[in-house]
Each structure stands twice: as C-alpha cells, then as structure tokens.
Amino acid sequence: MTTNEPAAGGARVVAHPLVQHKLTLLRRRETTTAGFRRVMREISLLLAYEATRDLALETVTIETPLEPMEAPLLSGKKLCFVSVLRAGQGILDGMLDLVPSARVGHIGLFRDHTTLRPVEYYCKLPDDIAARDVIVVDPMLATGHSAAAAIARLKQAAATRISYVCVIAVPEGLATLHDAHPDVPVYTAAVDRGLDANGYIRPGLGDAGDRLFGTK
C-alpha cells in the first residue's frame, strides 16, 4: 500500500487505488445503508494496514511442516483500538477483522451544535492502556475538537503511543488536532476542501453515523 507525502497538518493520505475506489462508493448519495456499512468496514481494514505499519516485531522459533525456522511475530500484541462513539464503530469492525486480538476502548462524545465543541458522556479504556499502541478511530475529522478531546483523555490515562485514523479530514480539523497534539500521526483516505457554516465536511459523504446506522 502506498501513501502520499504528508498533507498540511501532517496527515498521511492513503492513496492506494482500492482505498480511493471505496471512498467514492461511500461518498455516493445512492449508496444504501447496508452498502455503506460494508464498504466502511472494507476501507477500514485497508487503512488499518497502513496505520499498523510500524508495529514492533519479535523473532520466534516455529516449526513449519518441513523444518524449524526463525520467524517474525507482533511483539507482545500490545495494540488497542479506541472508537469515538458512535460513528467510530464503523471503522472499528474492519480493524478488528485484521487484528482480532487487539483490545478495544470507547470514548463517547457528542458535538454541541451551538458551540461545535465536544461533550464527553462515556469513557471505558483497558487498564493497561499505557503499555499499548493506541489507534483512535472516527470516520470524519471535521472541526478536530472531538479528536483532540479524545486524545487528551487518552493522555490523561497515560497513553503515549497514539495515532488517529479517519476516512475524510479537512485542513481545519487537521490544524486543530496538530496544534493540540503534534505528536499524533493522522491516517486518512482524503483531505477534503473544508467545512461549511454548520461544521460539516464539504464535499464529504454526509453524516457518517446516520449513514452507518440508518438513522436519517
């Protein structure tokens, strides 16, 4: 899988043709709820491949059907996916297909439609989060306030190795997240034009949560 040079704000745009093809399917207005959910799961698996590129490996001795050999395995399998509720669940499912042994955390945030600021209503993280590589998942990086708040919450819990995966970002959100957490790399399938007056990504793909769960 190839990745373009980092965009403004440090985002690593995954330019693989399959990722871009699936993103177009997600953007289409006529994509059904079932189709949107399926394609989100597929694109998430591909993004996870890129976001886990730097996981540590260790060498172990195994037996093949023909002979023993030294072979690489993930070192300790210390990985945690943290879903920003509710839309983050759409990415989480695909990532767990790739790394089913990963631990899972959840942070519940909703956006105040007047201030566009996040309000936390739920947080449940593994007790050993400080010892894990953490990947935060949420389909849309819009204003960046929810992403910054979620990562701040993780740092309060002593997490230190954190990355962020989304399907679509915008320059405003990337700037907000980078200003708050310059140490956190961002992986995305696209950086769109920007936000409208209501804080929605344009051209975007609509409300990811509503399209995942058929609530609109």
Short mmCIF file of C-alpha atoms in Angstrom, two decimals:
data_model
loop_
_atom_site.label_atom_id
_atom_site.label_comp_id
_atom_site.label_asym_id
_atom_site.label_seq_id
_atom_site.Cartn_x
_atom_site.Cartn_y
_atom_site.Cartn_z
CA MET A 1 0.00 0.00 0.00
CA THR A 2 1.35 3.41 -0.90
CA THR A 3 0.93 6.65 0.98
CA ASN A 4 1.37 10.17 -0.33
CA GLU A 5 3.65 12.70 1.34
CA PRO A 6 2.04 14.13 4.49
CA ALA A 7 -0.55 16.82 3.75
CA ALA A 8 -0.97 20.06 5.65
CA GLY A 9 -1.27 19.31 9.35
CA GLY A 10 0.76 16.12 8.97
CA ALA A 11 -1.96 13.82 7.59
CA ARG A 12 -0.77 10.72 5.77
CA VAL A 13 -3.16 10.28 2.87
CA VAL A 14 -3.52 6.64 1.85
CA ALA A 15 -3.57 6.83 -1.95
CA HIS A 16 -3.97 3.13 -2.73
CA PRO A 17 -6.43 2.68 -5.65
CA LEU A 18 -8.66 0.34 -3.63
CA VAL A 19 -8.96 2.91 -0.84
CA GLN A 20 -9.84 5.68 -3.27
CA HIS A 21 -12.35 3.48 -5.11
CA LYS A 22 -14.12 2.53 -1.89
CA LEU A 23 -14.14 6.14 -0.73
CA THR A 24 -16.04 7.09 -3.88
CA LEU A 25 -18.63 4.40 -3.10
CA LEU A 26 -19.03 5.85 0.40
CA ARG A 27 -19.49 9.37 -0.96
CA ARG A 28 -22.31 8.42 -3.36
CA ARG A 29 -25.72 9.61 -2.21
CA GLU A 30 -27.42 6.47 -3.55
CA THR A 31 -25.27 4.03 -1.54
CA THR A 32 -27.63 2.09 0.75
CA THR A 33 -27.19 1.73 4.50
CA ALA A 34 -26.11 -1.90 4.04
CA GLY A 35 -23.70 -0.94 1.28
CA PHE A 36 -22.28 1.98 3.25
CA ARG A 37 -21.70 -0.24 6.28
CA ARG A 38 -20.00 -2.94 4.20
CA VAL A 39 -17.71 -0.55 2.32
CA MET A 40 -16.79 1.32 5.52
CA ARG A 41 -15.68 -1.99 7.00
CA GLU A 42 -13.61 -2.76 3.89
CA ILE A 43 -11.90 0.63 3.70
CA SER A 44 -11.19 0.48 7.44
CA LEU A 45 -9.29 -2.76 7.03
CA LEU A 46 -7.12 -1.15 4.35
CA LEU A 47 -6.48 1.94 6.49
CA ALA A 48 -5.57 -0.31 9.43
CA TYR A 49 -2.94 -1.98 7.25
CA GLU A 50 -1.23 1.37 6.82
CA ALA A 51 -1.69 2.59 10.39
CA THR A 52 -0.13 -0.59 11.81
CA ARG A 53 2.90 -0.49 9.51
CA ASP A 54 5.30 0.41 12.35
CA LEU A 55 4.16 -2.11 14.98
CA ALA A 56 7.08 -3.77 16.73
CA LEU A 57 8.05 -7.30 15.75
CA GLU A 58 9.97 -10.01 17.59
CA THR A 59 11.61 -13.15 16.25
CA VAL A 60 10.35 -16.52 17.48
CA THR A 61 11.17 -20.13 16.65
CA ILE A 62 8.43 -22.08 14.89
CA GLU A 63 8.05 -25.42 13.15
CA THR A 64 6.87 -25.40 9.55
CA PRO A 65 5.62 -28.72 8.07
CA LEU A 66 9.20 -29.23 6.80
CA GLU A 67 11.63 -27.72 9.32
CA PRO A 68 12.13 -25.25 12.19
CA MET A 69 12.81 -21.60 11.40
CA GLU A 70 13.07 -18.13 12.95
CA ALA A 71 10.05 -16.01 12.01
CA PRO A 72 8.58 -12.61 12.97
CA LEU A 73 5.52 -12.09 15.18
CA LEU A 74 3.98 -8.96 16.61
CA SER A 75 5.87 -8.14 19.78
CA GLY A 76 3.51 -8.71 22.68
CA LYS A 77 0.43 -7.86 20.58
CA LYS A 78 0.06 -4.70 22.65
CA LEU A 79 -2.47 -2.88 20.49
CA CYS A 80 -5.65 -1.05 21.39
CA PHE A 81 -8.28 0.46 19.11
CA VAL A 82 -10.27 3.31 20.64
CA SER A 83 -13.58 4.05 18.96
CA VAL A 84 -15.05 7.54 19.23
CA LEU A 85 -18.75 6.82 19.56
CA ARG A 86 -20.88 6.37 17.71
CA ALA A 87 -19.53 6.52 14.17
CA GLY A 88 -16.15 5.11 15.16
CA GLN A 89 -17.81 1.70 15.40
CA GLY A 90 -17.96 1.58 11.60
CA ILE A 91 -14.15 1.69 11.40
CA LEU A 92 -13.57 -0.48 14.46
CA ASP A 93 -15.24 -3.55 12.94
CA GLY A 94 -12.92 -3.62 9.93
CA MET A 95 -9.82 -3.11 12.02
CA LEU A 96 -10.75 -5.97 14.34
CA ASP A 97 -11.03 -8.20 11.28
CA LEU A 98 -7.33 -7.50 10.72
CA VAL A 99 -6.18 -7.61 14.37
CA PRO A 100 -8.78 -9.65 16.29
CA SER A 101 -6.56 -9.86 19.39
CA ALA A 102 -6.47 -6.08 19.89
CA ARG A 103 -8.03 -4.58 22.99
CA VAL A 104 -10.85 -2.06 22.47
CA GLY A 105 -11.68 1.19 24.24
CA HIS A 106 -14.61 3.55 23.74
CA ILE A 107 -14.94 7.29 24.21
CA GLY A 108 -18.41 8.77 23.85
CA LEU A 109 -18.51 12.34 22.59
CA PHE A 110 -21.25 14.41 21.02
CA ARG A 111 -20.89 17.78 19.36
CA ASP A 112 -22.77 20.72 20.81
CA HIS A 113 -24.39 22.15 17.69
CA THR A 114 -24.18 25.69 19.04
CA THR A 115 -20.53 25.79 20.09
CA LEU A 116 -19.35 22.88 17.88
CA ARG A 117 -17.40 21.72 20.96
CA PRO A 118 -17.31 18.09 22.17
CA VAL A 119 -19.10 16.92 25.31
CA GLU A 120 -17.95 13.62 26.84
CA TYR A 121 -20.64 11.24 28.06
CA TYR A 122 -18.78 7.90 28.25
CA CYS A 123 -15.24 6.54 28.55
CA LYS A 124 -14.09 2.94 29.02
CA LEU A 125 -10.46 2.03 28.36
CA PRO A 126 -8.27 -1.03 29.07
CA ASP A 127 -6.49 -0.78 32.42
CA ASP A 128 -3.10 -1.24 30.75
CA ILE A 129 -3.61 1.44 28.09
CA ALA A 130 -0.24 2.99 28.99
CA ALA A 131 1.54 -0.15 27.75
CA ARG A 132 -0.27 -0.26 24.40
CA ASP A 133 -0.01 1.27 20.95
CA VAL A 134 -3.33 3.12 20.60
CA ILE A 135 -5.18 3.80 17.36
CA VAL A 136 -8.12 6.21 17.69
CA VAL A 137 -10.81 5.71 15.04
CA ASP A 138 -13.56 8.05 13.83
CA PRO A 139 -14.68 8.38 10.18
CA MET A 140 -14.70 12.18 9.96
CA LEU A 141 -12.11 14.71 11.18
CA ALA A 142 -14.15 17.91 10.87
CA THR A 143 -13.51 20.70 13.38
CA GLY A 144 -10.96 18.49 15.13
CA HIS A 145 -12.30 19.31 18.59
CA SER A 146 -13.66 15.81 19.29
CA ALA A 147 -10.44 14.19 18.09
CA ALA A 148 -8.33 16.50 20.25
CA ALA A 149 -10.57 15.87 23.27
CA ALA A 150 -10.45 12.09 22.81
CA ILE A 151 -6.66 12.09 22.55
CA ALA A 152 -6.36 14.37 25.59
CA ARG A 153 -8.49 11.87 27.50
CA LEU A 154 -6.15 9.05 26.44
CA LYS A 155 -3.11 11.01 27.54
CA GLN A 156 -4.76 11.57 30.92
CA ALA A 157 -4.96 7.77 31.13
CA ALA A 158 -1.17 7.66 30.46
CA ALA A 159 -1.32 6.52 26.81
CA THR A 160 1.80 7.72 24.99
CA ARG A 161 1.88 5.96 21.59
CA ILE A 162 -1.21 7.25 19.83
CA SER A 163 -2.25 7.56 16.20
CA TYR A 164 -5.54 8.65 14.63
CA VAL A 165 -7.36 7.08 11.68
CA CYS A 166 -10.25 8.65 9.79
CA VAL A 167 -11.77 8.29 6.32
CA ILE A 168 -12.03 12.00 5.50
CA ALA A 169 -10.31 15.03 7.05
CA VAL A 170 -10.28 18.77 6.30
CA PRO A 171 -7.50 21.33 6.78
CA GLU A 172 -9.30 22.98 9.70
CA GLY A 173 -9.57 19.74 11.65
CA LEU A 174 -6.02 18.74 10.88
CA ALA A 175 -4.75 22.10 12.10
CA THR A 176 -6.76 21.86 15.34
CA LEU A 177 -5.54 18.34 16.04
CA HIS A 178 -1.94 19.14 15.14
CA ASP A 179 -1.91 22.25 17.36
CA ALA A 180 -3.22 20.24 20.32
CA HIS A 181 -1.27 17.01 19.71
CA PRO A 182 1.62 17.47 17.27
CA ASP A 183 2.97 14.05 18.27
CA VAL A 184 -0.06 12.14 16.93
CA PRO A 185 0.11 11.00 13.28
CA VAL A 186 -3.13 11.06 11.25
CA TYR A 187 -4.02 8.49 8.57
CA THR A 188 -6.85 9.31 6.19
CA ALA A 189 -8.19 8.43 2.76
CA ALA A 190 -8.73 12.06 1.74
CA VAL A 191 -8.35 15.69 2.79
CA ASP A 192 -11.48 17.50 1.56
CA ARG A 193 -11.99 21.16 0.75
CA GLY A 194 -13.23 22.39 4.12
CA LEU A 195 -16.15 22.97 6.48
CA ASP A 196 -19.44 24.72 5.76
CA ALA A 197 -21.16 27.16 8.15
CA ASN A 198 -22.64 24.23 10.11
CA GLY A 199 -19.31 22.50 10.60
CA TYR A 200 -19.94 19.75 8.03
CA ILE A 201 -17.23 18.50 5.69
CA ARG A 202 -17.58 19.51 2.02
CA PRO A 203 -17.88 17.65 -0.28
CA GLY A 204 -17.69 14.91 2.35
CA LEU A 205 -20.10 11.98 2.47
CA GLY A 206 -22.83 13.24 4.78
CA ASP A 207 -23.22 12.25 8.42
CA ALA A 208 -21.23 9.02 8.76
CA GLY A 209 -23.13 7.87 11.86
CA ASP A 210 -26.55 8.38 10.27
CA ARG A 211 -25.46 6.58 7.11
CA LEU A 212 -23.94 3.69 9.06
CA PHE A 213 -26.95 3.12 11.29
CA GLY A 214 -29.79 4.27 9.02
CA THR A 215 -30.96 6.96 11.42
CA LYS A 216 -31.67 9.63 8.83
#
